[in-house]
């Protein structure tokens, strides 16, 4: 039997040379007292998780899965318990400061375990035990630079996967240990301020419908125009109780057998559009591509629509309101819509606001159908009451509501855009942090290569 020759042990200098990334391979410039290395030299472990199944029974340790990792932390409270514990359990027991990385699909997900409880981790996670500041490493594993290295390692495959060998070879900028802590503290301060702003912005979005409803409630109880009535010598006695039957004529779409897909033809100069619920729900004139011939249009002319007609959705998503604009195509409504043509005692804007926000809930309550809700029968619908001020006051109400809702929508859009930018700002902060650009670096700190020597 031929014995294998034992490889000589590397000297400290050779180990350091092996750990440092050659200058030609360094991805970008970092401060002089930092160094480029690879993950295998600043972490150990790279261990795959426990293969037992989760259980709802409260026995054994907690069982940490990808779904239990949120915003870089491990949520053990909602994690299930491990079903079976064998003699190898201790190999997979998590310790404070361990970092878990998803092995496949969502490889950008990572979390740090910060709890002194019994827990093991699932087989589709990899445990890393840092030998540098664990929060510094956890933050690095959330950067686009880390993600890009993982994508590069995919080598053309559609599903991203990581394993211990891939992780070990990842390049990582390594600052002095005290600088790592300063970077972590600066990131936490900046992220804390962003999270506070995010919470306020989200509250603006979450309360948008509530604020909108409050404006419309004030509009249709006369509160918004109280001063206007006083200036014009009017009181709330000028408001009349009417029914929907008093203010408009209504036409539901034809029976389903009157319009079927077999009747649809390609759009030409002599065809007519079939309006669908999608036009009303999306408030989009261009939605849909169903057309009928001029002969079929003549048959269904009783269901025709024109500019200024108000359409209301009648099935499933009921009570949505849409006024056809001047540029609309000639056409007919399908069986899921209702056409409304107003009398002279009500203006379009008032009706649309009132029906879309006030009467809509009443319509839904009175709707028939179980799994699929439908607009109530005309006998029920036309009897629904509406409070009607004078035409001039209706005009004033619409003007005020238009202005207030426009401001609310503007605030909503600003909050939405700002919220979308917060994640980009966080990415920018992380990118700058790992380039030494957060104004935390002290050139007098012990060079990171000394730290690397000790780790090695």
Coordinates of C-alpha atoms in Angstrom, one line a residue:
X1 CA 0.0 0.0 0.0
X2 CA 1.4 3.3 -1.1
X3 CA 1.1 6.0 1.6
X4 CA 0.1 9.5 0.7
X5 CA 2.7 12.1 1.2
X6 CA 1.6 14.6 3.9
X7 CA 1.4 18.2 2.6
X8 CA 3.7 20.6 4.5
X9 CA 1.8 23.1 6.7
X10 CA 1.6 26.6 5.3
X11 CA 3.5 29.3 7.1
X12 CA 1.7 32.3 8.6
X13 CA 2.8 34.5 5.6
X14 CA 1.7 31.9 3.1
X15 CA -1.7 31.6 4.8
X16 CA -2.1 35.4 4.7
X17 CA -1.1 35.5 1.0
X18 CA -3.7 32.8 0.3
X19 CA -6.4 34.7 2.2
X20 CA -5.8 38.1 0.5
X21 CA -7.5 38.8 -2.9
X22 CA -4.8 39.8 -5.4
X23 CA -5.0 43.5 -6.4
X24 CA -5.9 42.6 -10.0
X25 CA -9.0 40.7 -8.8
X26 CA -10.2 43.3 -6.3
X27 CA -13.7 44.5 -7.3
X28 CA -13.3 48.1 -6.2
X29 CA -11.2 50.5 -4.2
X30 CA -11.4 50.4 -0.4
X31 CA -9.6 52.4 2.3
X32 CA -5.9 51.6 2.7
X33 CA -6.2 50.0 6.1
X34 CA -8.9 47.6 4.8
X35 CA -8.2 44.4 2.9
X36 CA -10.0 42.2 0.4
X37 CA -10.4 38.6 1.5
X38 CA -12.8 35.7 0.9
X39 CA -15.6 34.5 3.1
X40 CA -14.0 31.3 4.1
X41 CA -11.2 33.2 5.9
X42 CA -13.5 35.3 8.1
X43 CA -16.2 32.7 8.8
X44 CA -16.4 29.1 9.6
X45 CA -19.1 26.5 9.9
X46 CA -20.8 26.6 6.4
X47 CA -23.1 23.9 7.7
X48 CA -26.2 22.5 6.1
X49 CA -29.3 22.2 8.3
X50 CA -31.3 19.6 10.1
X51 CA -33.4 17.2 7.9
X52 CA -36.3 16.4 10.3
X53 CA -39.8 17.7 9.7
X54 CA -41.5 20.5 11.5
X55 CA -44.3 19.8 14.0
X56 CA -47.0 21.8 15.7
X57 CA -46.5 19.8 18.8
X58 CA -44.6 21.7 21.5
X59 CA -41.8 19.2 21.9
X60 CA -38.1 19.6 21.4
X61 CA -36.4 22.7 20.0
X62 CA -37.8 25.3 17.6
X63 CA -37.4 24.6 13.9
X64 CA -36.1 27.6 11.9
X65 CA -37.1 27.8 8.2
X66 CA -36.7 30.4 5.5
X67 CA -40.1 31.8 6.3
X68 CA -38.9 32.5 9.9
X69 CA -36.3 35.0 8.6
X70 CA -37.4 38.6 8.3
X71 CA -35.4 41.8 7.7
X72 CA -32.1 40.1 8.6
X73 CA -33.4 38.6 11.9
X74 CA -34.7 35.2 12.9
X75 CA -38.2 35.1 14.2
X76 CA -38.2 32.1 16.5
X77 CA -41.6 32.9 18.2
X78 CA -43.7 31.9 15.3
X79 CA -41.4 29.0 14.2
X80 CA -42.8 25.5 14.7
X81 CA -41.2 22.9 16.9
X82 CA -38.9 20.1 15.7
X83 CA -40.8 16.8 15.3
X84 CA -38.0 14.3 16.2
X85 CA -34.8 14.7 18.0
X86 CA -32.0 12.2 17.4
X87 CA -28.5 11.9 18.8
X88 CA -27.1 14.3 16.2
X89 CA -29.4 17.1 17.3
X90 CA -26.6 19.1 19.0
X91 CA -24.8 19.4 15.7
X92 CA -27.5 21.7 14.5
X93 CA -28.3 23.7 17.6
X94 CA -28.1 27.4 16.9
X95 CA -26.0 29.7 19.0
X96 CA -26.3 33.5 19.4
X97 CA -24.6 35.3 16.5
X98 CA -25.0 32.5 14.0
X99 CA -26.0 33.6 10.5
X100 CA -28.4 31.6 8.3
X101 CA -28.5 31.8 4.5
X102 CA -31.1 30.4 2.2
X103 CA -29.7 27.7 -0.1
X104 CA -31.9 28.0 -3.1
X105 CA -34.4 30.4 -4.7
X106 CA -34.4 33.2 -2.2
X107 CA -30.6 33.1 -1.7
X108 CA -30.7 36.8 -0.8
X109 CA -32.5 36.0 2.5
X110 CA -30.3 35.8 5.5
X111 CA -30.8 36.3 9.2
X112 CA -28.9 36.4 12.4
X113 CA -29.9 34.3 15.4
X114 CA -30.0 36.5 18.5
X115 CA -32.0 34.4 20.9
X116 CA -30.9 32.2 23.8
X117 CA -33.4 29.4 23.2
X118 CA -33.1 25.8 21.9
X119 CA -33.5 25.9 18.1
X120 CA -32.2 24.0 15.0
X121 CA -32.3 25.1 11.4
X122 CA -33.8 23.4 8.3
X123 CA -31.8 21.6 5.7
X124 CA -32.4 24.3 3.1
X125 CA -30.5 26.8 5.2
X126 CA -26.7 27.1 5.7
X127 CA -25.3 28.1 9.0
X128 CA -22.2 30.5 9.0
X129 CA -20.3 31.2 12.2
X130 CA -18.6 34.6 11.8
X131 CA -15.0 35.2 13.0
X132 CA -15.5 38.9 12.5
X133 CA -18.3 41.2 13.7
X134 CA -21.4 39.1 13.0
X135 CA -23.6 42.2 12.3
X136 CA -21.1 43.5 9.8
X137 CA -21.2 40.2 8.0
X138 CA -25.0 40.0 8.1
X139 CA -25.2 43.5 6.6
X140 CA -22.7 42.5 3.9
X141 CA -24.9 39.5 3.0
X142 CA -27.7 42.0 2.2
X143 CA -25.8 44.0 -0.4
X144 CA -26.2 44.0 -4.1
X145 CA -22.5 43.2 -4.4
X146 CA -23.1 39.9 -2.5
X147 CA -26.2 39.1 -4.6
X148 CA -24.3 39.8 -7.8
X149 CA -21.6 37.4 -6.9
X150 CA -24.2 34.7 -6.2
X151 CA -25.8 35.4 -9.6
X152 CA -22.4 35.2 -11.3
X153 CA -21.9 31.8 -9.7
X154 CA -25.2 30.5 -11.2
X155 CA -23.5 30.1 -14.5
X156 CA -26.5 30.4 -16.7
X157 CA -29.0 28.4 -14.6
X158 CA -32.4 29.9 -14.1
X159 CA -32.7 29.0 -10.4
X160 CA -30.1 30.5 -8.0
X161 CA -28.6 28.1 -5.5
X162 CA -25.7 28.4 -3.1
X163 CA -23.6 25.9 -1.4
X164 CA -20.7 25.9 1.0
X165 CA -18.1 26.0 -1.8
X166 CA -19.8 29.0 -3.5
X167 CA -20.0 30.9 -0.2
X168 CA -16.4 30.2 0.8
X169 CA -15.1 31.9 -2.4
X170 CA -17.2 35.1 -2.2
X171 CA -15.1 38.2 -1.9
X172 CA -15.7 40.5 1.0
X173 CA -14.0 43.8 2.1
X174 CA -12.6 43.5 5.6
X175 CA -12.1 46.7 7.7
X176 CA -10.4 46.8 11.1
X177 CA -12.5 45.3 13.8
X178 CA -13.3 48.7 15.5
X179 CA -14.3 50.1 12.1
X180 CA -16.6 47.1 11.5
X181 CA -18.5 48.1 14.7
X182 CA -18.6 51.8 13.7
X183 CA -20.1 50.8 10.3
X184 CA -22.7 48.6 12.0
X185 CA -23.7 51.4 14.4
X186 CA -23.9 53.9 11.5
X187 CA -26.1 51.6 9.4
X188 CA -28.4 51.0 12.4
X189 CA -28.8 54.7 13.0
X190 CA -29.5 55.4 9.3
X191 CA -31.8 52.4 8.8
X192 CA -33.6 53.4 12.1
X193 CA -34.4 56.8 10.7
X194 CA -35.5 55.3 7.4
X195 CA -37.7 52.8 9.1
X196 CA -39.3 55.6 11.1
X197 CA -40.0 57.5 7.9
X198 CA -41.3 54.3 6.3
X199 CA -43.8 53.8 9.1
X200 CA -45.2 57.3 8.7
X201 CA -45.4 57.0 4.9
X202 CA -47.1 53.6 5.2
X203 CA -49.6 55.2 7.7
X204 CA -50.3 57.9 5.1
X205 CA -51.1 55.2 2.6
X206 CA -53.1 53.0 5.0
X207 CA -55.3 55.9 6.1
X208 CA -56.0 57.3 2.5
X209 CA -59.3 55.6 2.1
X210 CA -60.4 56.7 5.7
X211 CA -59.5 60.3 4.9
X212 CA -61.3 60.1 1.6
X213 CA -64.4 58.6 3.2
X214 CA -64.4 61.4 5.8
X215 CA -64.3 64.1 3.1
X216 CA -67.2 62.5 1.3
X217 CA -69.2 62.1 4.5
X218 CA -68.8 65.8 5.2
X219 CA -69.8 66.6 1.6
X220 CA -73.1 64.6 1.7
X221 CA -74.1 65.7 5.2
X222 CA -73.8 69.4 4.1
X223 CA -70.8 70.2 6.3
X224 CA -68.5 71.1 3.5
X225 CA -70.9 73.7 2.1
X226 CA -72.3 75.1 5.4
X227 CA -70.6 78.5 4.7
X228 CA -71.7 78.5 1.1
X229 CA -75.4 78.0 2.1
X230 CA -75.1 80.8 4.7
X231 CA -73.7 83.1 2.0
X232 CA -76.6 82.2 -0.4
X233 CA -79.3 82.4 2.3
X234 CA -80.0 78.7 2.2
X235 CA -80.4 76.0 4.9
X236 CA -80.4 72.2 4.9
X237 CA -84.2 72.4 4.3
X238 CA -83.2 73.1 0.6
X239 CA -82.0 69.5 0.4
X240 CA -84.6 67.0 -0.8
X241 CA -85.0 63.3 -0.2
X242 CA -85.2 61.6 -3.6
X243 CA -84.9 58.0 -4.8
X244 CA -82.6 56.7 -7.5
X245 CA -85.7 56.4 -9.7
X246 CA -86.3 60.1 -9.3
X247 CA -82.9 61.2 -10.7
X248 CA -82.1 58.9 -13.6
X249 CA -83.0 56.2 -16.0
X250 CA -81.3 52.8 -15.8
X251 CA -80.6 50.0 -18.3
X252 CA -79.0 46.7 -17.5
X253 CA -77.0 44.9 -20.1
X254 CA -78.5 42.3 -22.4
X255 CA -78.9 38.6 -21.3
X256 CA -75.7 36.6 -21.7
X257 CA -77.1 34.7 -24.7
X258 CA -77.6 38.0 -26.6
X259 CA -73.8 38.6 -26.7
X260 CA -71.5 35.6 -26.9
X261 CA -67.9 35.4 -28.0
X262 CA -68.9 33.7 -31.2
X263 CA -70.4 37.1 -32.3
X264 CA -67.2 39.0 -31.8
X265 CA -65.3 40.2 -34.8
X266 CA -62.0 42.1 -35.4
X267 CA -62.1 45.8 -35.1
X268 CA -62.7 47.7 -38.4
X269 CA -64.2 51.0 -39.4
X270 CA -67.7 49.5 -39.3
X271 CA -67.6 47.7 -36.0
X272 CA -68.9 48.7 -32.5
X273 CA -67.2 48.2 -29.2
X274 CA -68.6 46.0 -26.4
X275 CA -67.9 47.6 -23.1
X276 CA -67.0 45.3 -20.2
X277 CA -66.6 45.5 -16.4
X278 CA -62.9 46.0 -16.9
X279 CA -63.5 49.4 -18.5
X280 CA -65.4 50.5 -15.4
X281 CA -63.2 48.9 -12.7
X282 CA -60.0 50.1 -14.3
X283 CA -61.6 53.5 -15.4
X284 CA -59.9 52.7 -18.7
X285 CA -61.6 53.4 -22.0
X286 CA -59.1 51.3 -24.0
X287 CA -59.6 48.1 -22.0
X288 CA -61.0 45.1 -24.0
X289 CA -60.9 44.2 -27.6
X290 CA -64.4 42.8 -28.3
X291 CA -66.4 44.2 -31.2
X292 CA -69.6 43.4 -33.0
X293 CA -70.8 44.1 -36.5
X294 CA -73.1 47.0 -37.5
X295 CA -75.9 44.5 -38.0
X296 CA -75.5 43.1 -34.5
X297 CA -75.3 46.7 -33.1
X298 CA -78.7 47.5 -34.7
X299 CA -80.2 44.5 -32.8
X300 CA -78.7 45.7 -29.5
X301 CA -79.2 49.4 -30.0
X302 CA -81.3 49.6 -26.9
X303 CA -78.1 48.9 -24.9
X304 CA -76.0 51.4 -26.7
X305 CA -73.8 54.0 -24.9
X306 CA -72.4 57.4 -25.8
X307 CA -70.2 60.0 -24.3
X308 CA -71.5 61.2 -20.9
X309 CA -73.3 58.0 -20.1
X310 CA -72.4 56.6 -16.7
X311 CA -71.6 52.9 -16.5
X312 CA -71.9 50.8 -13.3
X313 CA -70.5 47.3 -12.7
X314 CA -73.2 44.9 -11.8
X315 CA -71.6 41.5 -11.1
X316 CA -68.8 40.4 -8.8
X317 CA -67.2 43.7 -8.2
X318 CA -70.4 45.7 -8.0
X319 CA -71.0 49.4 -7.6
X320 CA -67.9 50.8 -9.5
X321 CA -68.8 53.9 -11.5
X322 CA -67.3 55.3 -14.7
X323 CA -68.4 58.2 -16.9
X324 CA -67.7 57.6 -20.6
X325 CA -65.4 60.5 -21.8
X326 CA -66.0 62.5 -25.0
X327 CA -63.5 60.4 -27.0
X328 CA -65.2 57.0 -26.3
X329 CA -66.1 54.7 -29.2
X330 CA -69.7 53.9 -30.1
X331 CA -70.8 50.6 -28.7
X332 CA -73.0 48.6 -26.3
X333 CA -72.7 47.4 -22.8
X334 CA -72.4 43.7 -22.0
X335 CA -74.5 41.8 -19.4
X336 CA -72.3 42.8 -16.5
X337 CA -72.9 46.5 -16.8
X338 CA -75.7 49.0 -16.2
X339 CA -76.1 52.3 -18.1
X340 CA -77.3 55.4 -16.2
X341 CA -78.6 58.5 -17.9
X342 CA -79.3 61.4 -15.4
X343 CA -82.3 63.7 -15.2
X344 CA -81.8 67.4 -15.0
X345 CA -82.1 67.6 -11.2
X346 CA -78.6 66.1 -10.6
X347 CA -75.1 66.7 -12.1
X348 CA -72.8 63.9 -13.1
X349 CA -70.1 64.6 -10.6
X350 CA -72.5 64.6 -7.7
X351 CA -74.0 61.3 -8.8
X352 CA -70.7 59.6 -9.4
X353 CA -69.3 60.6 -6.0
X354 CA -72.6 59.7 -4.2
X355 CA -73.1 56.4 -5.9
X356 CA -69.5 55.4 -5.9
X357 CA -68.9 56.2 -2.2
X358 CA -72.2 56.4 -0.3
X359 CA -74.8 54.3 -2.1
X360 CA -72.3 51.6 -3.2
X361 CA -72.2 50.0 0.3
X362 CA -76.0 50.0 0.4
X363 CA -76.1 48.4 -3.1
X364 CA -73.7 45.7 -1.9
X365 CA -75.8 45.0 1.2
X366 CA -78.9 44.6 -0.9
X367 CA -77.2 42.7 -3.7
X368 CA -78.4 39.2 -4.6
X369 CA -76.2 36.2 -5.4
X370 CA -74.1 34.1 -3.1
X371 CA -70.6 33.3 -4.5
X372 CA -71.1 36.0 -7.2
X373 CA -72.7 39.2 -6.0
X374 CA -75.0 41.0 -8.4
X375 CA -76.6 44.4 -8.5
X376 CA -80.1 44.3 -6.8
X377 CA -83.2 44.1 -9.0
X378 CA -84.5 47.4 -10.3
X379 CA -87.4 47.4 -7.8
X380 CA -84.9 47.4 -4.9
X381 CA -82.3 49.6 -6.7
X382 CA -84.6 52.4 -7.8
X383 CA -86.0 52.7 -4.2
X384 CA -82.6 53.5 -2.7
X385 CA -82.7 57.1 -1.3
X386 CA -80.4 59.9 -2.1
X387 CA -80.1 63.4 -0.5
X388 CA -80.2 66.0 -3.1
X389 CA -79.2 69.7 -2.7
X390 CA -79.9 72.4 -5.3
X391 CA -78.0 72.2 -8.6
X392 CA -75.8 75.1 -7.6
X393 CA -74.9 73.5 -4.2
X394 CA -74.2 70.2 -6.0
X395 CA -71.8 72.1 -8.2
X396 CA -70.1 73.6 -5.2
X397 CA -69.8 70.3 -3.4
X398 CA -68.2 68.7 -6.4
X399 CA -65.7 71.6 -6.8
X400 CA -64.7 71.3 -3.1
X401 CA -64.5 67.5 -3.2
X402 CA -62.5 67.5 -6.4
X403 CA -59.9 69.9 -4.8
X404 CA -59.7 68.0 -1.5
X405 CA -59.4 64.6 -3.1
X406 CA -56.8 65.9 -5.6
X407 CA -54.7 67.0 -2.6
X408 CA -55.2 63.7 -0.9
X409 CA -54.2 61.8 -4.1
X410 CA -51.1 64.0 -4.4
X411 CA -50.1 63.2 -0.8
X412 CA -50.8 59.5 -1.5
X413 CA -48.6 59.5 -4.6
X414 CA -45.8 61.3 -2.9
X415 CA -45.9 58.8 0.0
X416 CA -46.0 55.9 -2.4
X417 CA -43.0 57.2 -4.4
X418 CA -41.0 58.0 -1.2
X419 CA -41.8 54.6 0.1
X420 CA -40.4 53.0 -3.0
X421 CA -37.2 55.0 -2.7
X422 CA -36.5 53.9 0.9
X423 CA -35.4 50.5 -0.2
X424 CA -33.1 52.1 -2.8
X425 CA -31.7 54.4 -0.2
X426 CA -30.9 51.4 2.1
X427 CA -29.2 49.7 -0.8
X428 CA -27.2 52.9 -1.4
X429 CA -26.2 53.1 2.3
X430 CA -25.0 49.5 2.2
X431 CA -23.0 50.0 -1.0
X432 CA -21.3 53.0 0.6
X433 CA -20.7 51.2 3.9
X434 CA -18.7 48.4 2.3
X435 CA -16.6 50.9 0.3
X436 CA -15.7 52.9 3.4
X437 CA -17.8 55.9 2.4
X438 CA -19.9 56.5 5.5
X439 CA -17.3 58.8 7.1
X440 CA -16.5 56.2 9.8
X441 CA -13.0 55.1 8.8
X442 CA -10.0 56.1 11.0
X443 CA -6.7 55.7 9.2
X444 CA -5.0 55.3 12.6
X445 CA -6.8 52.0 13.2
X446 CA -4.8 48.8 13.2
X447 CA -4.8 47.6 9.6
X448 CA -7.3 44.8 8.8
X449 CA -4.5 42.5 7.7
X450 CA -3.5 42.2 11.4
X451 CA -7.0 41.1 12.2
X452 CA -6.8 38.6 9.3
X453 CA -3.5 37.2 10.7
X454 CA -5.1 36.6 14.0
X455 CA -8.2 35.0 12.5
X456 CA -6.0 32.7 10.4

